[in-house]
Amino acid sequence: MEESIKKPKRKKVSNNILSPKMQNRLGLLFLLPWLIGFIVFTGVPFFASIYLSFFRVEQTILGFETTYTGWGNYFTILFQHLEFNPAMIEYIVMIFTYTPTIIVMSFILAYFLNMKLRGRLFFRTIYFLPVIVLSGPVMFEVMDAGATGGEIELMNIFIFRMVYYYVPIAGEALLVLFSNFSIILWFTGIPIVLFITAIQKINPSLYEAARIDSASTWQILFKITLPLVKQTILISTIFTIAQLGIFATNPLSELIHESMHTSGGLGQASAMAWLYSIVTLLIIGLCALLLRQKKA
Amino acid sequence: MKNKAIRFITKGSIYFLLICICYIYMLPLLRMISSIFMPEADIIDPAVDWIPRTFSIMNIRVAFSVLDIRETLVNSVWYSALLAGAQTFVSALAGYAFARFNFRFKKVLFVLLLATFIMPLPVLLIPRWIMFVSVQTAVPGLQLIGTPIPQTLMAILGQGVNSTILILIFYSFLRLIPYSLDEAAMIDGASAWQVFWHIIIKMSLTTILVVFLFSFVWNWNETTQTATFLRGGIRLLPMQLSMFEGLFYGAVLDTDAQGAMLNEAYRLTATFITIAPLLILYGFVQRFFIAGIENTGITGE
């Protein structure tokens, strides 16, 4: 994205009739509300929470009282807290199972939706629907209902029972996947749209050239389409991880939210939030590393 | 002939797959819809799966009264609209600045804008909360927590829900408006603000609608920050839903309808009622939503 600013095509903007000084002033002026907000509500809190995580923070009538504890908060969380480590593991497992499923499913769906099919718009409308209704409380209710009704329902399907009978492990795995499948799929809305746009932007003459050289559909898919949407895979992955982090079904953010108001205090909650963020950012960094565009 | 058969089978299986996945997508929603009219007897009856034997509006009445629909619906609508309005305005300003001017540290700021998106919320939430509480205690008579002020302030300063995406939508749309329009107006003596107000805003009415809709929906669904800053100061529909169980038994005790039990149908009906306004909205303007994401330009060119 940052590269796009450099594109010579946009040079026109810099040949502005406004002087550079004027542009500088006006640009910052229009950006001012965002800039203030960024400093006050994102920049300062970012550093403040590092600071807070080394303190014991107590709320009194007069305000907040802080006492320095060094690495105490981190030590307590990692070695003494009963819920933090399991929640962290659950969170990491969730990210590593959900994200690939979401990305693969949304690519497949986007690929199909790009074909000349009847009812394409209908399908798109349905697949985008969850973006509109997805929220914490709704997810809780749906998952609650799904956990009680879904499994029994699945056992009624003949093929599933057959699989379960012959290969119990596969059946078990399918059960876990399918009882959460609706929820997992509900995160694919925006990635699908991103993939559709990316696939549409691929130059059709590339396909033509490949077909003339007698490439099969599979070869075209793996040698042309996939490499060209790599950037989109990365963006969708980052987007998905961010979305999974925001939602209240995430075990860790629930825990952090609880400990804000209970015994551990705000210092401990900050330390938890930091550990959580470091893990999230590391995962995002890892994805960026794996999916980065190799400069030819 | 053989080719045709293969193509037919391929197409057929793609349709089959798409419809199957559609079904999985819709399953939670269908469950909700099916339980709306289901009386208590049919929920327990294993012979009844989707369609109830007798239709009752009991669930709706219970859900309406527990959610206190009249008050919370109105509150949710105006509160989301307020935040969405603020977010739209500031996103337009920021998008205009990024799309039109070359200023110092532009690239750095742009990267910071993108970084805001992946910054996990809990890290920011705690200091923000402390900040508002501190200001509140420092200034006597000022009430911040429990009022719409904190969230409105964050929205108008571009730090609301998914603000980054909203700014990017404006940014990539405004880059498509030819610069010569600005230039012509400026040669005729218009100031940058006049250009923004009379040209940019009027050219991007669709984009404004898209951004507003997204922001509205996201603010409607946002509960983490709302629970922290609003604290039930204004009762909102999704917040009521998250406390449904407690509210239900509270209501039962009040009306001495002893022995009334919370069942799944009540909860699913309440869930459906919470998202129904969004579904109606989506029904009317769904093409804007999809087009909005298509045009964000976050597809990476």
XYZ file of C-alpha atoms in Angstrom:
597
model
C 0.000 0.000 0.000
C 2.771 2.406 0.918
C 4.288 1.725 -2.439
C 1.280 3.173 -4.171
C 2.172 6.595 -2.869
C 5.446 6.407 -4.715
C 3.834 5.541 -8.024
C 4.847 8.023 -10.674
C 1.261 8.024 -11.969
C 0.260 10.179 -9.019
C 3.024 12.670 -9.717
C 0.319 15.063 -10.770
C -0.561 15.767 -7.165
C 2.909 17.006 -6.457
C 2.725 19.356 -9.435
C 0.101 21.027 -7.373
C -0.686 24.649 -7.946
C -0.244 25.067 -4.221
C 3.252 25.692 -3.001
C 4.893 22.870 -1.010
C 4.694 24.982 2.110
C 0.980 25.567 1.604
C 0.400 21.886 0.938
C 2.244 20.966 4.054
C 0.140 23.322 6.107
C -3.198 22.368 4.556
C -2.497 18.650 4.650
C -1.682 18.709 8.323
C -4.653 20.956 8.979
C -7.090 18.499 7.409
C -5.378 15.653 9.180
C -5.385 17.455 12.508
C -8.455 15.813 14.101
C -7.148 12.369 13.285
C -3.645 13.288 14.386
C -4.805 14.577 17.768
C -6.940 11.489 18.221
C -4.092 9.245 17.244
C -1.716 10.829 19.735
C -4.213 11.026 22.589
C -6.118 7.781 22.151
C -3.611 5.484 20.485
C -0.056 6.787 20.820
C -0.122 7.759 24.480
C -2.145 4.718 25.627
C 0.266 2.480 23.745
C 3.215 3.661 25.832
C 1.127 4.149 28.947
C 0.169 0.493 28.987
C 3.836 -0.545 28.830
C 4.448 1.725 31.789
C 1.392 0.503 33.693
C 2.294 -3.129 33.245
C 5.235 -2.652 35.619
C 3.098 -1.121 38.330
C 0.458 -2.127 40.760
C -2.411 0.200 40.032
C -5.166 0.806 42.518
C -8.161 2.988 42.082
C -8.927 5.264 45.011
C -11.416 8.057 45.450
C -8.735 10.583 44.637
C -7.548 8.874 41.505
C -5.058 6.136 40.767
C -2.289 4.985 43.044
C 0.673 3.248 41.481
C 3.444 1.273 43.125
C 6.374 -0.077 41.190
C 6.553 -3.863 41.062
C 9.108 -4.498 38.356
C 8.418 -7.721 36.517
C 6.028 -8.763 39.294
C 2.901 -8.556 37.172
C 4.380 -10.636 34.404
C 5.684 -13.170 36.908
C 2.270 -13.482 38.544
C 0.508 -13.906 35.245
C 2.848 -16.468 33.777
C 3.540 -18.603 36.821
C 0.754 -18.066 39.309
C -2.359 -17.087 37.419
C -4.620 -20.066 36.968
C -6.508 -18.962 33.894
C -4.013 -17.011 31.830
C -1.889 -19.774 30.335
C -4.804 -22.002 29.314
C -6.559 -18.996 27.783
C -3.400 -18.046 25.915
C -3.004 -21.567 24.545
C -6.654 -21.623 23.564
C -6.217 -18.295 21.804
C -3.140 -19.429 19.881
C -4.828 -22.676 18.853
C -7.877 -20.685 17.762
C -5.791 -18.346 15.603
C -3.826 -21.167 14.007
C -6.854 -23.306 13.213
C -9.382 -20.637 12.307
C -7.209 -18.404 10.148
C -6.061 -20.989 7.577
C -9.581 -22.408 7.362
C -11.022 -18.943 6.818
C -8.436 -17.992 4.196
C -8.706 -21.263 2.254
C -12.498 -21.244 2.348
C -12.734 -17.633 1.263
C -10.319 -18.178 -1.602
C -12.245 -21.207 -2.829
C -15.554 -19.379 -2.574
C -14.163 -16.296 -4.276
C -12.760 -18.466 -7.055
C -16.147 -20.047 -7.662
C -17.997 -16.773 -7.409
C -15.803 -15.389 -10.158
C -16.999 -18.014 -12.602
C -19.906 -17.282 -14.836
C -22.610 -18.767 -12.640
C -26.248 -17.994 -12.377
C -27.225 -16.545 -9.031
C -23.770 -15.181 -8.373
C -25.151 -12.030 -6.809
C -27.446 -14.030 -4.577
C -24.543 -16.077 -3.238
C -22.464 -12.976 -2.714
C -25.254 -11.352 -0.758
C -25.504 -14.381 1.504
C -21.777 -14.714 2.017
C -21.404 -11.082 2.917
C -24.305 -11.131 5.354
C -22.280 -12.117 8.458
C -20.169 -8.970 8.154
C -23.308 -7.068 8.993
C -24.583 -9.132 11.909
C -21.373 -10.338 13.511
C -21.061 -9.094 17.076
C -19.972 -10.376 20.456
C -23.333 -11.047 22.113
C -24.789 -12.501 18.932
C -21.815 -14.855 18.626
C -22.252 -15.986 22.198
C -25.911 -16.787 21.720
C -25.306 -18.558 18.426
C -22.422 -20.614 19.774
C -24.446 -21.485 22.837
C -27.289 -22.747 20.737
C -24.942 -24.438 18.289
C -23.103 -26.358 21.001
C -26.284 -27.961 22.267
C -28.132 -28.608 19.037
C -25.453 -28.915 16.375
C -23.819 -32.184 17.347
C -27.008 -34.156 17.657
C -28.144 -32.803 14.345
C -24.898 -33.859 12.732
C -25.253 -37.383 14.084
C -28.501 -37.671 12.182
C -26.739 -37.380 8.866
C -26.165 -40.822 7.463
C -22.780 -40.221 5.839
C -21.464 -38.657 8.965
C -22.549 -41.635 11.056
C -20.827 -43.904 8.591
C -17.554 -41.998 8.903
C -17.911 -41.944 12.641
C -18.458 -45.676 12.754
C -15.455 -46.652 10.655
C -12.921 -43.944 11.587
C -13.848 -42.532 15.005
C -10.937 -40.071 15.062
C -11.883 -38.515 11.753
C -15.461 -38.338 12.972
C -14.385 -36.574 16.140
C -12.321 -34.054 14.194
C -15.191 -33.426 11.797
C -17.513 -32.956 14.734
C -15.354 -30.208 16.230
C -14.863 -28.549 12.868
C -18.510 -28.715 11.882
C -20.008 -27.637 15.185
C -17.980 -24.436 14.863
C -18.056 -24.305 11.111
C -20.820 -21.769 10.782
C -18.943 -19.432 13.074
C -15.662 -19.959 11.269
C -17.372 -19.329 7.953
C -18.915 -16.152 9.292
C -15.496 -14.557 9.276
C -15.002 -15.085 5.544
C -17.236 -12.216 4.372
C -14.653 -9.505 3.795
C -11.810 -11.814 2.655
C -14.148 -13.199 -0.032
C -14.769 -9.725 -1.413
C -11.057 -8.938 -1.307
C -10.240 -12.134 -3.181
C -12.945 -11.540 -5.774
C -11.559 -8.085 -6.500
C -8.008 -9.421 -6.665
C -8.935 -12.250 -9.029
C -10.853 -9.882 -11.277
C -7.827 -7.631 -11.578
C -5.693 -10.382 -13.093
C -5.020 -9.651 -16.732
C -7.123 -12.069 -18.850
C -4.373 -12.301 -21.476
C -2.297 -14.209 -18.939
C -4.922 -16.938 -18.868
C -5.157 -16.871 -22.618
C -1.424 -17.268 -23.022
C -1.416 -20.150 -20.572
C -4.289 -21.845 -22.358
C -2.564 -21.513 -25.716
C 0.403 -23.257 -24.152
C -2.101 -25.956 -23.172
C -2.066 -25.462 -19.430
C -4.825 -27.233 -17.524
C -7.261 -25.429 -15.240
C -5.369 -26.689 -12.208
C -2.059 -25.472 -13.576
C -3.557 -22.062 -14.277
C -4.940 -21.954 -10.753
C -1.656 -22.841 -9.086
C 0.770 -21.112 -11.421
C -1.093 -17.918 -12.240
C -4.041 -17.138 -10.003
C -2.552 -18.110 -6.651
C 0.806 -16.346 -7.052
C -0.943 -13.196 -8.218
C -3.281 -13.019 -5.235
C -0.500 -13.645 -2.726
C -0.611 -10.052 -1.561
C -4.329 -10.384 -0.949
C -3.759 -13.581 1.018
C -1.444 -11.642 3.294
C -3.887 -8.759 3.714
C -6.808 -11.102 4.355
C -4.744 -13.021 6.891
C -3.841 -9.897 8.795
C -7.418 -8.712 8.590
C -8.733 -12.046 9.859
C -6.331 -12.162 12.792
C -7.288 -8.622 13.731
C -10.979 -9.487 13.490
C -10.608 -12.655 15.550
C -8.797 -10.600 18.158
C -11.498 -7.956 18.372
C -14.382 -10.295 18.932
C -15.556 -11.123 22.380
C -15.457 -14.864 21.746
C -11.707 -14.568 22.006
C -10.885 -16.206 25.393
C -8.025 -13.859 26.216
C -9.684 -10.512 25.722
C -12.543 -11.757 27.858
C -10.081 -12.596 30.624
C -8.341 -9.219 30.323
C -11.649 -7.443 30.449
C -12.650 -9.330 33.586
C -9.373 -8.746 35.390
C -9.674 -5.009 34.771
C -12.363 -4.888 37.392
C -11.344 -7.684 39.745
C -8.544 -8.572 42.126
C -5.552 -8.406 39.797
C -5.939 -4.721 39.162
C -5.246 -2.591 36.151
C -1.491 -3.133 36.205
C -1.924 -6.840 35.868
C -4.562 -6.384 33.179
C -2.113 -4.183 31.250
C 0.579 -6.806 31.519
C -1.872 -9.400 30.215
C -2.877 -7.095 27.389
C 0.765 -6.672 26.530
C 1.538 -10.341 26.457
C -1.544 -10.819 24.333
C -0.499 -8.076 21.922
C 3.043 -9.334 21.620
C 1.763 -12.778 20.713
C -0.734 -11.344 18.220
C 1.842 -9.078 16.610
C 4.338 -11.944 16.441
C 1.774 -14.093 14.661
C 1.022 -11.276 12.233
C 4.745 -10.758 11.698
C 5.187 -14.462 11.055
C 2.410 -14.396 8.452
C 3.943 -11.352 6.803
C 7.274 -13.144 6.667
C 5.796 -16.298 5.182
C 3.662 -14.530 2.595
C 5.913 -11.642 1.684
C 6.338 -10.703 -1.932
C 9.726 -11.808 -3.127
C 11.401 -9.061 -5.059
C 12.327 -10.442 -8.434
C -20.084 -34.901 -26.113
C -17.804 -36.155 -23.361
C -16.545 -32.648 -22.791
C -20.036 -31.366 -22.360
C -20.831 -34.017 -19.767
C -17.718 -33.155 -17.776
C -18.562 -29.489 -17.860
C -22.090 -30.234 -16.731
C -20.855 -32.307 -13.814
C -18.294 -29.684 -12.796
C -20.867 -26.910 -12.863
C -23.328 -29.059 -10.980
C -20.871 -29.878 -8.242
C -19.868 -26.228 -7.884
C -23.501 -25.275 -7.460
C -23.966 -28.096 -4.989
C -20.981 -26.934 -2.972
C -22.062 -23.302 -3.019
C -25.547 -24.199 -1.874
C -24.229 -26.479 0.879
C -21.978 -23.726 2.179
C -24.853 -21.286 1.926
C -26.832 -23.593 4.144
C -24.043 -23.743 6.735
C -23.779 -19.970 6.601
C -27.442 -19.517 7.153
C -27.870 -22.282 9.720
C -27.637 -20.053 12.810
C -29.999 -17.546 11.241
C -32.448 -20.245 10.183
C -32.375 -21.657 13.705
C -33.259 -18.253 15.049
C -36.082 -17.762 12.601
C -37.478 -21.211 13.283
C -37.504 -20.676 17.028
C -39.303 -17.354 16.870
C -42.761 -18.854 16.690
C -42.031 -22.062 18.540
C -44.056 -22.613 21.719
C -42.429 -24.181 24.758
C -43.988 -27.587 24.201
C -42.493 -27.896 20.734
C -38.976 -27.053 21.892
C -38.877 -30.053 24.191
C -40.632 -32.303 21.698
C -37.901 -34.094 19.725
C -40.328 -34.802 16.898
C -40.470 -31.102 16.083
C -37.366 -29.974 14.315
C -37.813 -26.860 12.218
C -41.465 -26.024 11.912
C -43.512 -25.707 15.099
C -46.883 -27.462 15.370
C -48.621 -24.386 16.620
C -47.461 -20.861 16.129
C -47.186 -18.666 19.173
C -46.035 -15.106 19.576
C -45.107 -15.745 23.207
C -41.360 -15.711 22.454
C -41.547 -12.370 20.737
C -43.504 -10.869 23.592
C -41.055 -12.176 26.182
C -38.036 -11.031 24.191
C -39.574 -7.606 23.583
C -40.253 -7.017 27.230
C -36.905 -8.370 28.471
C -34.954 -6.352 25.933
C -37.197 -3.377 26.642
C -37.369 -2.920 22.924
C -39.008 0.479 22.708
C -36.292 2.247 24.633
C -33.256 0.245 23.568
C -34.037 0.208 19.866
C -34.337 3.985 19.730
C -31.188 4.374 21.828
C -29.202 2.002 19.683
C -30.262 3.729 16.495
C -29.393 7.256 17.558
C -26.216 6.286 19.355
C -24.862 4.298 16.418
C -25.900 7.069 14.045
C -24.156 9.684 16.179
C -20.894 7.732 16.279
C -21.188 6.872 12.600
C -21.732 10.520 11.681
C -18.674 11.573 13.652
C -16.547 8.823 12.162
C -17.664 9.576 8.624
C -16.801 13.250 8.947
C -13.331 12.728 10.343
C -12.590 9.929 7.885
C -13.476 12.228 5.007
C -11.100 14.888 6.330
C -8.243 12.448 6.869
C -8.842 10.724 3.545
C -8.802 14.096 1.782
C -5.542 15.063 3.471
C -3.852 11.810 2.488
C -5.194 11.806 -1.051
C -4.540 15.422 -1.991
C -1.635 16.986 -0.159
C 2.016 16.265 0.194
C 2.925 17.096 3.719
C 5.819 16.268 5.970
C 5.901 12.751 7.462
C 3.076 11.684 5.176
C 4.466 8.197 4.710
C 5.179 7.748 8.381
C 1.677 8.844 9.287
C 0.200 6.551 6.679
C 2.069 3.598 8.149
C 0.879 4.607 11.611
C -2.671 4.718 10.279
C -2.322 1.141 9.071
C -0.651 0.111 12.321
C -3.663 1.356 14.277
C -5.682 -1.362 12.631
C -3.635 -4.279 13.896
C -3.099 -2.797 17.353
C -4.960 -5.106 19.738
C -7.722 -3.290 21.538
C -7.061 -4.383 25.171
C -3.695 -2.644 25.164
C -5.357 0.658 24.350
C -8.529 0.139 26.318
C -7.045 0.166 29.821
C -5.074 3.430 29.510
C -8.002 5.060 27.729
C -10.251 4.093 30.571
C -7.770 5.360 33.178
C -7.477 8.583 31.209
C -11.207 9.253 31.255
C -11.577 8.286 34.914
C -8.651 10.536 35.849
C -10.106 13.511 34.015
C -13.428 12.786 35.646
C -11.960 12.784 39.152
C -9.728 15.781 38.472
C -12.594 17.985 37.345
C -15.342 17.999 39.954
C -18.858 17.713 38.640
C -17.766 16.271 35.312
C -19.236 12.916 34.440
C -17.556 11.038 31.611
C -17.889 7.307 32.227
C -21.482 6.314 31.670
C -22.122 9.111 29.185
C -21.741 9.063 25.403
C -18.845 11.550 25.640
C -15.805 9.182 25.620
C -16.883 7.203 22.595
C -18.090 10.255 20.703
C -14.789 11.959 21.386
C -12.847 8.972 20.118
C -15.064 8.725 17.043
C -14.752 12.391 16.123
C -10.977 12.159 16.539
C -10.746 9.193 14.204
C -10.118 6.452 16.742
C -13.482 4.686 16.646
C -14.272 1.167 15.508
C -12.288 0.199 12.397
C -11.553 3.839 11.628
C -8.577 2.812 9.519
C -10.771 1.012 7.003
C -13.147 3.965 6.779
C -10.272 6.355 6.095
C -8.869 3.976 3.478
C -12.233 3.858 1.699
C -12.217 7.651 1.412
C -8.522 7.764 0.533
C -8.788 5.406 -2.396
C -12.007 6.954 -3.667
C -10.691 10.514 -3.533
C -7.589 9.551 -5.458
C -9.879 8.687 -8.350
C -11.424 12.171 -8.542
C -9.371 14.080 -11.112
C -7.181 16.682 -9.565
C -7.934 19.161 -12.320
C -11.306 19.803 -10.666
C -9.588 21.045 -7.521
C -7.176 23.001 -9.622
C -9.887 24.747 -11.610
C -11.705 25.740 -8.453
C -8.526 26.977 -6.813
C -7.596 29.076 -9.828
C -11.019 30.656 -9.483
C -10.058 31.538 -5.953
C -11.598 28.774 -3.887
C -9.899 27.880 -0.658
C -8.963 24.297 0.192
C -11.904 24.107 2.586
C -14.278 25.317 -0.127
C -12.888 22.703 -2.502
C -13.425 20.061 0.133
C -16.913 21.193 0.998
C -18.309 22.025 -2.440
C -16.477 19.592 -4.697
C -15.131 16.649 -2.754
C -18.123 16.123 -0.504
C -20.568 16.457 -3.363
C -18.631 14.115 -5.603
C -18.342 11.441 -2.967
C -21.917 11.196 -1.711
C -22.047 7.465 -2.430
C -18.790 6.917 -0.593
C -20.101 8.911 2.332
C -23.155 6.673 2.419
C -21.010 3.545 2.290
C -18.739 4.729 5.068
C -21.681 5.806 7.175
C -23.398 2.441 6.763
C -20.309 0.474 7.680
C -19.638 2.666 10.639
C -23.253 2.397 11.758
C -23.209 -1.379 11.616
C -19.851 -1.683 13.344
C -20.842 0.696 16.112
C -24.106 -1.143 16.554
C -22.243 -4.405 17.024
C -19.459 -3.006 19.180
C -19.799 -4.097 22.797
C -16.347 -4.203 24.398
C -15.725 -0.469 24.434
C -19.366 0.289 24.979
C -19.414 -1.908 28.076
C -16.334 -0.105 29.399
C -17.233 3.493 28.678
C -20.989 3.632 28.559
C -21.543 1.208 31.420
C -25.245 0.904 30.775
C -25.620 4.680 31.064
C -27.723 4.406 27.940
C -29.337 1.051 27.431
C -28.503 -0.370 24.038
C -29.965 -3.377 22.284
C -26.817 -5.551 21.932
C -25.875 -4.788 25.538
C -29.282 -5.936 26.738
C -28.809 -9.118 24.751
C -25.476 -9.822 26.425
C -27.196 -9.610 29.803
C -30.295 -11.481 28.655
C -30.233 -14.267 31.229
C -29.931 -11.967 34.235
C -32.553 -9.598 32.899
C -34.920 -12.456 32.212
C -34.891 -13.799 35.735
C -35.067 -10.269 37.098
C -38.204 -9.677 35.066
C -39.675 -12.992 36.189
C -39.200 -12.094 39.851
C -40.851 -8.739 39.287
C -44.003 -10.087 37.742
C -44.212 -13.069 40.122
C -44.733 -15.411 37.213
C -42.931 -17.973 39.298
C -41.474 -21.041 37.681
C -41.012 -19.430 34.298
C -37.914 -20.920 32.776
C -35.515 -19.356 30.341
C -35.387 -21.434 27.210
C -33.325 -21.343 24.108
C -36.169 -20.055 21.993
C -36.410 -16.862 24.035
C -32.713 -16.238 23.639
C -32.635 -16.967 19.937
C -35.656 -14.764 19.378
C -33.940 -11.969 21.289
C -30.792 -12.470 19.215
C -32.802 -12.255 16.040
C -34.534 -9.102 17.205
C -31.135 -7.540 17.938
C -29.860 -8.140 14.441
C -33.170 -7.630 12.639
C -32.668 -3.867 12.109
C -29.289 -4.582 10.522
C -30.793 -7.272 8.307
C -33.477 -4.879 7.129
C -30.830 -2.247 6.430
C -28.745 -4.780 4.538
C -31.757 -5.809 2.505
C -32.143 -2.287 1.210
C -28.577 -1.225 0.644
C -26.559 -4.394 0.297
C -24.923 -3.415 -2.970
C -23.345 -0.407 -1.239
C -21.793 -2.628 1.374
C -20.115 -4.964 -1.067
C -19.033 -2.139 -3.347
C -17.598 -0.368 -0.327
C -15.166 -3.140 0.481
C -14.348 -3.663 -3.188
C -13.302 -0.036 -3.423
C -11.195 0.190 -0.302
C -8.129 -0.460 -2.373
C -6.820 -2.621 0.463
C -6.504 -5.368 -2.108
C -2.910 -4.374 -2.292
C -2.139 -2.611 -5.525
